[in-house]
PDB file of C-alpha atoms in Angstrom:
ATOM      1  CA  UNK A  72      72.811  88.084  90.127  1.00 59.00           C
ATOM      2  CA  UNK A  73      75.020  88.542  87.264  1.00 67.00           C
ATOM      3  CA  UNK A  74      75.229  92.189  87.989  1.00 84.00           C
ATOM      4  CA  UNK A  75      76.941  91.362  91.472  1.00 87.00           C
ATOM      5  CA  UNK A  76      78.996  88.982  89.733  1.00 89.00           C
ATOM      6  CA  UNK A  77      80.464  92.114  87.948  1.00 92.00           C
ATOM      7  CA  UNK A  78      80.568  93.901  91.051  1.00 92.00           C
ATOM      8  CA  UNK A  79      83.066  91.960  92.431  1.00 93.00           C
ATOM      9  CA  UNK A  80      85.032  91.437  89.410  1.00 94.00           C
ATOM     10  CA  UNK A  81      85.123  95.134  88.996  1.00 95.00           C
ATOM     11  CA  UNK A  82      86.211  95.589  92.989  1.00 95.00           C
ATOM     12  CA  UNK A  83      89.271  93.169  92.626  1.00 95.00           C
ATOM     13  CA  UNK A  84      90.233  94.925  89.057  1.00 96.00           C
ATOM     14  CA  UNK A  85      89.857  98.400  91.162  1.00 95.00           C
ATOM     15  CA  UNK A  86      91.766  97.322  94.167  1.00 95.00           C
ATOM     16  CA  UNK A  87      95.314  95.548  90.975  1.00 96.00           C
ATOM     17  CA  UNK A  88      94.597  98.785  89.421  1.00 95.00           C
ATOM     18  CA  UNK A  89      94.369 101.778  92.422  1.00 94.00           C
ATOM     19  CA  UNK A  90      97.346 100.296  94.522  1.00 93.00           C
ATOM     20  CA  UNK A  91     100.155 100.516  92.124  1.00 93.00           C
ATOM     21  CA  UNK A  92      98.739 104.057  90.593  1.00 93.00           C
ATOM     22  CA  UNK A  93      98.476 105.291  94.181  1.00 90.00           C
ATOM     23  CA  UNK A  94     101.802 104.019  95.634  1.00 89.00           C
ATOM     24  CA  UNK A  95     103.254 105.510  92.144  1.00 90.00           C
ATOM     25  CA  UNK A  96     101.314 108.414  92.425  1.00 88.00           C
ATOM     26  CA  UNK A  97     100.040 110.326  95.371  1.00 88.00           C
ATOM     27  CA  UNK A  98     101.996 108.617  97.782  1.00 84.00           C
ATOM     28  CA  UNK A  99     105.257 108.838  96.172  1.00 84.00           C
ATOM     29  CA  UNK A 100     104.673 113.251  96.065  1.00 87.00           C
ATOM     30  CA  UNK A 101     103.810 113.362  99.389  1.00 84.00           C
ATOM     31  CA  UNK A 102     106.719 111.277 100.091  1.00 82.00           C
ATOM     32  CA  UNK A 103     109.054 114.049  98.715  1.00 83.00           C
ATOM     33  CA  UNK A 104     106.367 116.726 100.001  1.00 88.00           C
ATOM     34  CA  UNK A 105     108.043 119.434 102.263  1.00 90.00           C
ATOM     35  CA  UNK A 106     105.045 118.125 104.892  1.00 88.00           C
ATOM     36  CA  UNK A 107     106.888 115.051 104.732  1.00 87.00           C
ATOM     37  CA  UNK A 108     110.267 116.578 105.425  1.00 90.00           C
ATOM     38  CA  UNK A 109     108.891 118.694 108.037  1.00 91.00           C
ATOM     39  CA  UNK A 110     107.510 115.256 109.660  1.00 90.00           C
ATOM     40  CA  UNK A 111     110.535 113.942 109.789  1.00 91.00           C
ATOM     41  CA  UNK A 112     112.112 117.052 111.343  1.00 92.00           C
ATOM     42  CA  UNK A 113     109.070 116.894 114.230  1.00 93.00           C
ATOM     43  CA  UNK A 114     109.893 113.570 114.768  1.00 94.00           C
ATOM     44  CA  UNK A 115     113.575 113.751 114.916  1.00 93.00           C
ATOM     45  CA  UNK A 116     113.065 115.966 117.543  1.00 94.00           C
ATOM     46  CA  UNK A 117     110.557 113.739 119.308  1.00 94.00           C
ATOM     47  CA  UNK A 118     113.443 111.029 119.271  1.00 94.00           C
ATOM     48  CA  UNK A 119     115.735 113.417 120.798  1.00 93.00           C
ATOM     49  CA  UNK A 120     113.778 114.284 123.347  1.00 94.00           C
ATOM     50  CA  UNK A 121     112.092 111.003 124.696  1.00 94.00           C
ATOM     51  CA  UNK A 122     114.083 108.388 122.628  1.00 94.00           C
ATOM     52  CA  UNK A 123     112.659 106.199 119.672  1.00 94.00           C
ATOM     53  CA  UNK A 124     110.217 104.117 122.117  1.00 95.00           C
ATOM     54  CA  UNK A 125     108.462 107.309 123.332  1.00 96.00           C
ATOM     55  CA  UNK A 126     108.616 109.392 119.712  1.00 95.00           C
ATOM     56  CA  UNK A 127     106.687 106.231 118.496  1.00 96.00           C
ATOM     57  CA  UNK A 128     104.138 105.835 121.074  1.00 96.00           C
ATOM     58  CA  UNK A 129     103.438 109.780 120.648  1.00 96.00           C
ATOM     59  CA  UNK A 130     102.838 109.566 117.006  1.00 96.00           C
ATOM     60  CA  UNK A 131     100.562 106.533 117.537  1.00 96.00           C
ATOM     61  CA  UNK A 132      98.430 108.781 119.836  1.00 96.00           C
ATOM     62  CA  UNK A 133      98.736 111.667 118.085  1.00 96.00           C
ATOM     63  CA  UNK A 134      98.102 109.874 114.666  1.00 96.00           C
ATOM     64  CA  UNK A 135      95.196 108.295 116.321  1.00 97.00           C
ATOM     65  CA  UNK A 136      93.312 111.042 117.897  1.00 97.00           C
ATOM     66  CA  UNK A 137      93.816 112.621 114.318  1.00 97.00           C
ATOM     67  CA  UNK A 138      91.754 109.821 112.902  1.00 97.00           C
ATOM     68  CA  UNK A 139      88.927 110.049 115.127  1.00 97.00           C
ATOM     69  CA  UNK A 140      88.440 114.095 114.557  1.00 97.00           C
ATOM     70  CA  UNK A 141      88.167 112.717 110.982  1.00 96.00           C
ATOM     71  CA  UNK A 142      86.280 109.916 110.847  1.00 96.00           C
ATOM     72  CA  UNK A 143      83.913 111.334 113.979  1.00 96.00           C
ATOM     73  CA  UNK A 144      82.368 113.850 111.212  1.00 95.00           C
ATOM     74  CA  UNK A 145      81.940 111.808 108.487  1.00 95.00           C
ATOM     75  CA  UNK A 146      80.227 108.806 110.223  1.00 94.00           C
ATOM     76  CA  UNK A 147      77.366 112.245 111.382  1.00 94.00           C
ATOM     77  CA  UNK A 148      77.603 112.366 107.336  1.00 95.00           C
ATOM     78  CA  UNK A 149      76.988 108.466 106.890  1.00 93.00           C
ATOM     79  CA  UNK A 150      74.151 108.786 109.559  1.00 92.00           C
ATOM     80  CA  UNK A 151      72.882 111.245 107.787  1.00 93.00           C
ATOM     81  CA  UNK A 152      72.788 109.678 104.275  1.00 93.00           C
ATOM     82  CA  UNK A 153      71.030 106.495 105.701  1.00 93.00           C
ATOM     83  CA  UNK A 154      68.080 106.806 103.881  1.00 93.00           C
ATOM     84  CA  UNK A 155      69.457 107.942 100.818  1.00 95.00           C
ATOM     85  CA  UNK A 156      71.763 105.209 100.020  1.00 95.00           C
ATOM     86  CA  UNK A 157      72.086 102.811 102.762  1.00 95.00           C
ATOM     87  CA  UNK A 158      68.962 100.952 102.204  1.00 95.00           C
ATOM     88  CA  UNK A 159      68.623 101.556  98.597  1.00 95.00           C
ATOM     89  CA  UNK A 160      71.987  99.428  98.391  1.00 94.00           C
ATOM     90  CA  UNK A 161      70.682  96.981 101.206  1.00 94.00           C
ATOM     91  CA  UNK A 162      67.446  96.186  99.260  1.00 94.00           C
ATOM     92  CA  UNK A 163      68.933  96.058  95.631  1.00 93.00           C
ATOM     93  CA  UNK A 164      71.020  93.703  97.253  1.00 92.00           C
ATOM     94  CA  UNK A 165      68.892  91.345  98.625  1.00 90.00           C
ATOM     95  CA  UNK A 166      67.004  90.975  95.831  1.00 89.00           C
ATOM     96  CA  UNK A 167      69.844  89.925  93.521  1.00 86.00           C
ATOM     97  CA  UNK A 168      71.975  87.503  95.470  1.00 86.00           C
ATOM     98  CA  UNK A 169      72.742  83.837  95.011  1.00 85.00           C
ATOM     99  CA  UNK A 170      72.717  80.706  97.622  1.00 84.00           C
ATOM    100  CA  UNK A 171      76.224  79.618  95.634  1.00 83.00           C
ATOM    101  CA  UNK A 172      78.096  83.084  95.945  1.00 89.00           C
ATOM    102  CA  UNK A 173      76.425  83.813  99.183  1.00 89.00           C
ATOM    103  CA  UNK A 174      78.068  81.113 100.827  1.00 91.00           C
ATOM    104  CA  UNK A 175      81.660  82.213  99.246  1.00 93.00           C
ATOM    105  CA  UNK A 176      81.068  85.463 100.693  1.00 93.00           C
ATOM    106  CA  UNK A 177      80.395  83.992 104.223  1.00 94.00           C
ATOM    107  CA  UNK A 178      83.548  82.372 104.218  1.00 94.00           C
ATOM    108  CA  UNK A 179      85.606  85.226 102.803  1.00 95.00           C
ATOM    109  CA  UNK A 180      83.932  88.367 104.892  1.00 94.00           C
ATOM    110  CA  UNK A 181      84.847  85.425 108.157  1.00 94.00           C
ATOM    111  CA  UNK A 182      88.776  86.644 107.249  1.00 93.00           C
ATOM    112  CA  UNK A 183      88.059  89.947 109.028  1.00 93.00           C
ATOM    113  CA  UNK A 184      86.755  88.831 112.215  1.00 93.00           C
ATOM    114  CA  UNK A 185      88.805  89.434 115.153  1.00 92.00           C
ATOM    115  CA  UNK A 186      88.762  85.399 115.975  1.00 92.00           C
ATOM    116  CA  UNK A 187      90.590  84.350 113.365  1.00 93.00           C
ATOM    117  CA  UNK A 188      92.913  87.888 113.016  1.00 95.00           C
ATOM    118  CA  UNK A 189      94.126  86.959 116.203  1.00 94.00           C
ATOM    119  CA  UNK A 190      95.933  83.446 115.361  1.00 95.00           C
ATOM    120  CA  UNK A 191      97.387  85.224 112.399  1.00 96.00           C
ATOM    121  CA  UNK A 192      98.695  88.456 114.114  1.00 96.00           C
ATOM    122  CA  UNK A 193     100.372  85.849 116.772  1.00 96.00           C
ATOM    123  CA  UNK A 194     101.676  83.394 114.645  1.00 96.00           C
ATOM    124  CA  UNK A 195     103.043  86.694 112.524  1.00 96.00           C
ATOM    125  CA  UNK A 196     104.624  87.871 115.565  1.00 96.00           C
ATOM    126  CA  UNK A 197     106.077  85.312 116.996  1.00 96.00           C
ATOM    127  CA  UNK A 198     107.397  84.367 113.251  1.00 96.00           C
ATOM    128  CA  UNK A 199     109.440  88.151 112.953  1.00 96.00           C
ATOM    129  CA  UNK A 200     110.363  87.704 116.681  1.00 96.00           C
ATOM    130  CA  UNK A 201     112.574  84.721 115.555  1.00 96.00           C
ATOM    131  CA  UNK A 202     113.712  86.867 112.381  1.00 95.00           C
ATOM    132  CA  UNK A 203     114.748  89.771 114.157  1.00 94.00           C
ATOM    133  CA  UNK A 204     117.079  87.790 117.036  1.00 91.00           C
ATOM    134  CA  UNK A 205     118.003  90.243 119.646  1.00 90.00           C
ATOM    135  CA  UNK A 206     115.236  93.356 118.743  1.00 93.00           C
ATOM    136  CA  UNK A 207     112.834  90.391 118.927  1.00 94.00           C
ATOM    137  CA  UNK A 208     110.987  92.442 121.204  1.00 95.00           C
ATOM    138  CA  UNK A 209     110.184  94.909 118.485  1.00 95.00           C
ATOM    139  CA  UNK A 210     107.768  93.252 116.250  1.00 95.00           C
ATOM    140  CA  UNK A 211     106.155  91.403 119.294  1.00 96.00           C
ATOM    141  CA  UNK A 212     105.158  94.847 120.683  1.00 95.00           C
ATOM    142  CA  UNK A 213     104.284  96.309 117.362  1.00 96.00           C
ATOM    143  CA  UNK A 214     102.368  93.683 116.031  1.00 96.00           C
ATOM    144  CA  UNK A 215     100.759  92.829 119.004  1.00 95.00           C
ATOM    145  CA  UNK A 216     100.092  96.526 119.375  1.00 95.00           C
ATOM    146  CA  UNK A 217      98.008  96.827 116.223  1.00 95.00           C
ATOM    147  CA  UNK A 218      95.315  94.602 117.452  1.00 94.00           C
ATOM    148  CA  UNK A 219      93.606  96.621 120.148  1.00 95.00           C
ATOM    149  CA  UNK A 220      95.006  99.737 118.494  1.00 96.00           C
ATOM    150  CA  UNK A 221      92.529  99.353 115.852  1.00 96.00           C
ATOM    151  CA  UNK A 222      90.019  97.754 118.246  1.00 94.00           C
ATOM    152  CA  UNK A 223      89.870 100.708 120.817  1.00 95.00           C
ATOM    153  CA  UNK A 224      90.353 103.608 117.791  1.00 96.00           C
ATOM    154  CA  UNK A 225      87.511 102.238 116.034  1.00 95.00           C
ATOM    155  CA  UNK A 226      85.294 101.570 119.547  1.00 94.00           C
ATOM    156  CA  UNK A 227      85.708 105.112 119.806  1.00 96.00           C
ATOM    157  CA  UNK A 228      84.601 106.182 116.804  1.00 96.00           C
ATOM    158  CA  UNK A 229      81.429 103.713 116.964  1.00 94.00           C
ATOM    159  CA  UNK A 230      80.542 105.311 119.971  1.00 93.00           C
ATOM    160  CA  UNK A 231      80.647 108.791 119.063  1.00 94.00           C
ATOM    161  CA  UNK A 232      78.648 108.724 116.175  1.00 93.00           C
ATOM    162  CA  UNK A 233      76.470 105.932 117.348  1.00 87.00           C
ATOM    163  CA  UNK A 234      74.512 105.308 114.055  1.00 88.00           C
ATOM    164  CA  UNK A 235      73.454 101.635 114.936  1.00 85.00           C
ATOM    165  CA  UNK A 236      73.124  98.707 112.324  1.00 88.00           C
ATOM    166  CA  UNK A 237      70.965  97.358 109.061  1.00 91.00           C
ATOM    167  CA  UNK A 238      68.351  95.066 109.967  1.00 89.00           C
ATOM    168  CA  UNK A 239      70.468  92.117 108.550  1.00 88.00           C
ATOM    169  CA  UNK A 240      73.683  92.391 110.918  1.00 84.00           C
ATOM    170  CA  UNK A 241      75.180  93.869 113.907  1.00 85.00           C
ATOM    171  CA  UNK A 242      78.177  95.431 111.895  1.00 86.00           C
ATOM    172  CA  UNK A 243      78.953  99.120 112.611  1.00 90.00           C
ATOM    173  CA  UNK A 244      80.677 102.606 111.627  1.00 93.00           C
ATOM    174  CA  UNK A 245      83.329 102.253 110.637  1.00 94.00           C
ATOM    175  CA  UNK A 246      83.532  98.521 109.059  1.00 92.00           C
ATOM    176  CA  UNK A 247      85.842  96.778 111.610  1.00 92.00           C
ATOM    177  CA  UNK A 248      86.453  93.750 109.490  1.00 93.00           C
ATOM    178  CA  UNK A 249      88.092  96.143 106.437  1.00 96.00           C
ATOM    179  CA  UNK A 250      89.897  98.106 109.070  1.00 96.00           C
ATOM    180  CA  UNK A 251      91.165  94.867 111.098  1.00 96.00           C
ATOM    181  CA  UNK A 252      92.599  92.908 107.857  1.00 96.00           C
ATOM    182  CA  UNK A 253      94.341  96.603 106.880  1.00 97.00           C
ATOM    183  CA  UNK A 254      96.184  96.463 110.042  1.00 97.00           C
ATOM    184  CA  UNK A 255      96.796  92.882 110.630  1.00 97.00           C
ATOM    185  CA  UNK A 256      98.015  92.131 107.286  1.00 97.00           C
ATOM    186  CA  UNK A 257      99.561  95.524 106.576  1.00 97.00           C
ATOM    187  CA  UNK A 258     101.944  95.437 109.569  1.00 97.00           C
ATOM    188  CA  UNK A 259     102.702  91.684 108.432  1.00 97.00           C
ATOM    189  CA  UNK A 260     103.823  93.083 105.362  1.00 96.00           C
ATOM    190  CA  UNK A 261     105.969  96.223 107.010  1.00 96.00           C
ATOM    191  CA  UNK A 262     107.563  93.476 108.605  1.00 96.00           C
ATOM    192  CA  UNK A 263     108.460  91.276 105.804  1.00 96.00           C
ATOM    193  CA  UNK A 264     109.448  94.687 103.947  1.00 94.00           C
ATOM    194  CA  UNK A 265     111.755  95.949 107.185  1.00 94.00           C
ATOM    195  CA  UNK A 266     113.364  92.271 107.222  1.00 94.00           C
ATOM    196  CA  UNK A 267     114.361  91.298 103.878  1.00 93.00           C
ATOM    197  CA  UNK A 268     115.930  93.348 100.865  1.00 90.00           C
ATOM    198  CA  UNK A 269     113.028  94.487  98.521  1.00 90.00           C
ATOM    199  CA  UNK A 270     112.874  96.771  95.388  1.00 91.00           C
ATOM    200  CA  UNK A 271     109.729  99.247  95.412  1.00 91.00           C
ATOM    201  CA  UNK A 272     107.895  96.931  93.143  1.00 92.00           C
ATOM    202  CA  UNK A 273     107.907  94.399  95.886  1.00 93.00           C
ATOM    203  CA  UNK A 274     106.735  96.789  98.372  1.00 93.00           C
ATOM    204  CA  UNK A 275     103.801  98.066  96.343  1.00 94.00           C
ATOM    205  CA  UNK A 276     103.324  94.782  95.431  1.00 95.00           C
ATOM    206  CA  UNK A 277     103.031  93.591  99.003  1.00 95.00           C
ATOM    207  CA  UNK A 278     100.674  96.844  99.292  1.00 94.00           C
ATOM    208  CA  UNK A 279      98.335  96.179  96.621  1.00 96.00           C
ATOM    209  CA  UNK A 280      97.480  93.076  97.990  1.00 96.00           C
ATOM    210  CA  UNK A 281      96.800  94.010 101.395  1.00 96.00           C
ATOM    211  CA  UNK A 282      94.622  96.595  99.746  1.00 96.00           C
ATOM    212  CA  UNK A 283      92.523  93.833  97.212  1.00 96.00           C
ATOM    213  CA  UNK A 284      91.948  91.735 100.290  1.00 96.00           C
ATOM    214  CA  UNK A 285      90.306  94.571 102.166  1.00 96.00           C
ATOM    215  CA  UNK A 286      88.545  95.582  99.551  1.00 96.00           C
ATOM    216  CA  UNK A 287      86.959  92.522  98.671  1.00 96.00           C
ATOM    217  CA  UNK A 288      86.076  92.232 102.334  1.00 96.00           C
ATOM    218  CA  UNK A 289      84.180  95.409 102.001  1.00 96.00           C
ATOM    219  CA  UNK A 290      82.479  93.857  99.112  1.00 96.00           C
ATOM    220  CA  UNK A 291      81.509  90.369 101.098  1.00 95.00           C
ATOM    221  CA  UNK A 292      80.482  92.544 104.323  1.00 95.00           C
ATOM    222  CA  UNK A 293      77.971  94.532 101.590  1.00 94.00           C
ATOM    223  CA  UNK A 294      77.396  91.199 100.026  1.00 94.00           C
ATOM    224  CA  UNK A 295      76.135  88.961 103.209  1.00 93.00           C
ATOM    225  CA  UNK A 296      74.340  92.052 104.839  1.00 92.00           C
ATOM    226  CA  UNK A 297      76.758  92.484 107.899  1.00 92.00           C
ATOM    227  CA  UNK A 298      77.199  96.256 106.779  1.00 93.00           C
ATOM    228  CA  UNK A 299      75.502  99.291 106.012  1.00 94.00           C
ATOM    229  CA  UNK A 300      77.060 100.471 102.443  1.00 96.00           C
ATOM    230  CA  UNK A 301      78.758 103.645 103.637  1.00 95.00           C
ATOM    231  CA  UNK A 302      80.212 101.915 106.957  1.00 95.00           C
ATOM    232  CA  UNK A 303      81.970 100.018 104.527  1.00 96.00           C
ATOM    233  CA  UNK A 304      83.442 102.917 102.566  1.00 95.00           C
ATOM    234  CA  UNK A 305      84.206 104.277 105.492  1.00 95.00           C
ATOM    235  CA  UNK A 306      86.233 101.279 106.385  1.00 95.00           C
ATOM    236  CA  UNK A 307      88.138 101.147 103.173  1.00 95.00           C
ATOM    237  CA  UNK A 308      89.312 104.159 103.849  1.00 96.00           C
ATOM    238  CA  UNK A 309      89.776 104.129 108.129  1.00 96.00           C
ATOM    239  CA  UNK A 310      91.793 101.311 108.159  1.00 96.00           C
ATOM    240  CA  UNK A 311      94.715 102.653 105.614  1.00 95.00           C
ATOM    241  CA  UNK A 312      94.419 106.073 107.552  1.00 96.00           C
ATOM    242  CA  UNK A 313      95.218 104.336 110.639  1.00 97.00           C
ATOM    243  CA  UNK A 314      97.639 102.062 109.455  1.00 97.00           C
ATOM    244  CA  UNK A 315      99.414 105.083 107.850  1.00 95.00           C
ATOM    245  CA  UNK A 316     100.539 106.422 111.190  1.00 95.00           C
ATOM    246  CA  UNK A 317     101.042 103.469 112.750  1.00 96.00           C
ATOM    247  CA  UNK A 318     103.589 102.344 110.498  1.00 96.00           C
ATOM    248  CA  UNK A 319     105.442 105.733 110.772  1.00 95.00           C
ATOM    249  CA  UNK A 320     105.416 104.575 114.267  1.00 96.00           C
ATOM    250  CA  UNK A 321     107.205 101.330 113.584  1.00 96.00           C
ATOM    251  CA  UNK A 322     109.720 102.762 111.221  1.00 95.00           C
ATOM    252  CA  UNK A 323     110.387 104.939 114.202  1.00 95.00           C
ATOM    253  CA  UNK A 324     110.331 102.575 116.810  1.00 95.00           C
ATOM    254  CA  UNK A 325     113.029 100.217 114.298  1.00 94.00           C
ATOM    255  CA  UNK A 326     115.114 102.852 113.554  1.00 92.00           C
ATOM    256  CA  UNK A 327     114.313 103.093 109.874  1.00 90.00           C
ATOM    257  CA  UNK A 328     112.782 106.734 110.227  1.00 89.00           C
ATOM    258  CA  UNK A 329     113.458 109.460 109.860  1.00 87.00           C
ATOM    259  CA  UNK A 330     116.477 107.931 107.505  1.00 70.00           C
ATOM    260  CA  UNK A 331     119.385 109.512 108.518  1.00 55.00           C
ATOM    261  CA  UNK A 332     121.963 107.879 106.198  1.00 40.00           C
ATOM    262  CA  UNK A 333     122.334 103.794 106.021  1.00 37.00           C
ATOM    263  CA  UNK A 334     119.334 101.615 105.938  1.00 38.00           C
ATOM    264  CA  UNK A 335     118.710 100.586 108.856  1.00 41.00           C
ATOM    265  CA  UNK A 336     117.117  97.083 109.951  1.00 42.00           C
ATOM    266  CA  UNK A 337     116.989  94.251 112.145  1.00 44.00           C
ATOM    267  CA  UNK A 338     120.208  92.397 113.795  1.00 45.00           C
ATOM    268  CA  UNK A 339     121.558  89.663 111.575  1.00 39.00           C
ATOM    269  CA  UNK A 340     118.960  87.114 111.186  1.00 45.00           C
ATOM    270  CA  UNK A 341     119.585  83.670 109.220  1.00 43.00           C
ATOM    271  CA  UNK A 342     120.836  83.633 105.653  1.00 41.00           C
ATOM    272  CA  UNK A 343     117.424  83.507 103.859  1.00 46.00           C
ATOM    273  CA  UNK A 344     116.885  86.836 105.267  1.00 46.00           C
ATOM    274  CA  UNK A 345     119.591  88.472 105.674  1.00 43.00           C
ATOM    275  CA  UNK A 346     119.432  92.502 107.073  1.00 49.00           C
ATOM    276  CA  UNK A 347     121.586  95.112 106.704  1.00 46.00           C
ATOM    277  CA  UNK A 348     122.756  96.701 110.176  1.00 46.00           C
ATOM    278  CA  UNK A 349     120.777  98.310 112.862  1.00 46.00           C
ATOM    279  CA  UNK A 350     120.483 102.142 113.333  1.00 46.00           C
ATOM    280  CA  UNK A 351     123.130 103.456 115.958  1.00 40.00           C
TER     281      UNK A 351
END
């Protein structure tokens, strides 16, 4: 029991620790990357050509078809490596947990269900629709939009590699629960950073802890038996994938990419939030 105890110590120290040295790291090169220029450029021309509504519904299906060709071959590889670690985890597990932590774990892994993502991603859009005064319309699309986006793009996974479930739950490839608190909370946090004035520590701020609450959901979904251990991994690193294209989306859809010149951002919204002015 103690063991698991260190387990999840060591998977909220991981998530403080990998989100800062990523967004500082990895993600910063590839921000300057010539791929990254040459993005921009593509999708430049993708505004030009069917205006910033249609460029971002393109790269959402584009980004997302992308993600299944990925994630369709590894979840074969998952299937495949059942045996070999999947139940090995599943019964080390159940021999080692607690009544006390179990029943934190049931609560926490609950914050990735689709029931209670729901009330959030409404409540979050109707929140930025107020914020954002006459382009209210944008984060009620978008943030509504990243609800059955991830729904459908997982679905489709899920079915194609159709590896079923542990004994224990009915949870799937890839873990939905990681994948939905990504999105939901990740475009919540686009939001807040497209809205208000933020240095980068803010933003990888906001990041990191997007990233330590879907990580510990992985860890609670292992935890209470709802997943097999690699659908989790899987889902730890679906949901950013997704997310990563889908925000591109929304920075196109707002006007904030590709950056032309001035920031960009919402109309003028009330004076604890106060934008800078909208792309022409």
């Amino acid at each position: 029991m103690v063991t698991l105890y260190f387990i999840a110590a060591f998977v909220v120290i991981f998530a403080l620790v990998t989100g800062p040295l990523l967004a500082y790291g990895p993600l910063r090169s590839l921000a300057g990357s010539r791929f990254a220029a040459r993005t921009a450029t593509a999708i430049d021309g993708l505004i030009t050509a069917f205006g910033r509504p249609g460029a971002a519904l393109v790269v959402v299906l584009a980004w997302s078809a992308a993600v299944v060709a990925v994630f369709w071959p590894l979840g074969e590889v998952a299937h495949r490596l059942e045996d070999a670690i999947d139940w090995p985890v599943l019964n080390w597990v159940t021999t080692r947990r607690n009544p006390a932590f179990e029943d934190f774990n049931w609560v926490y892994t609950a914050l990735g269900d689709r029931y209670p993502l729901k009330w959030v991603t409404a409540a979050g859009a109707a929140v930025f629709a107020v914020l954002w005064r006459r382009r209210f319309w944008i984060p009620l699309v978008a943030i509504g939009a990243q609800f059955p986006l991830e729904q459908y793009v997982q679905a489709i996974v899920t079915g194609m590699v159709d590896r079923g479930h542990p004994p224990t739950g009915l949870g799937s490839y890839p873990s939905g629960g990681i994948a939905r608190i990504v999105m939901v909370f990740g475009t919540l946090a686009l939001f807040a950073a497209l809205t208000w004035r933020m240095s980068r520590r803010g933003h990888v701020a906001l990041g990191t802890f997007v990233f330590l609450l879907a990580c510990y959901e992985g860890y609670s979904r292992i935890y209470v038996q709802k997943h097999w251990f690699t659908d989790v991994i899987a889902g730890v690193l679906f949901g950013p994938a997704l997310f990563l294209g889908f925000a591109v989306a929304v920075c196109v859809l707002a006007g904030r990419y590709p950056v032309t010149g001035s920031r960009p951002v919402p109309d003028a919204a009330p004076p604890a939030a106060v934008p800078l002015e909208p792309a022409k």
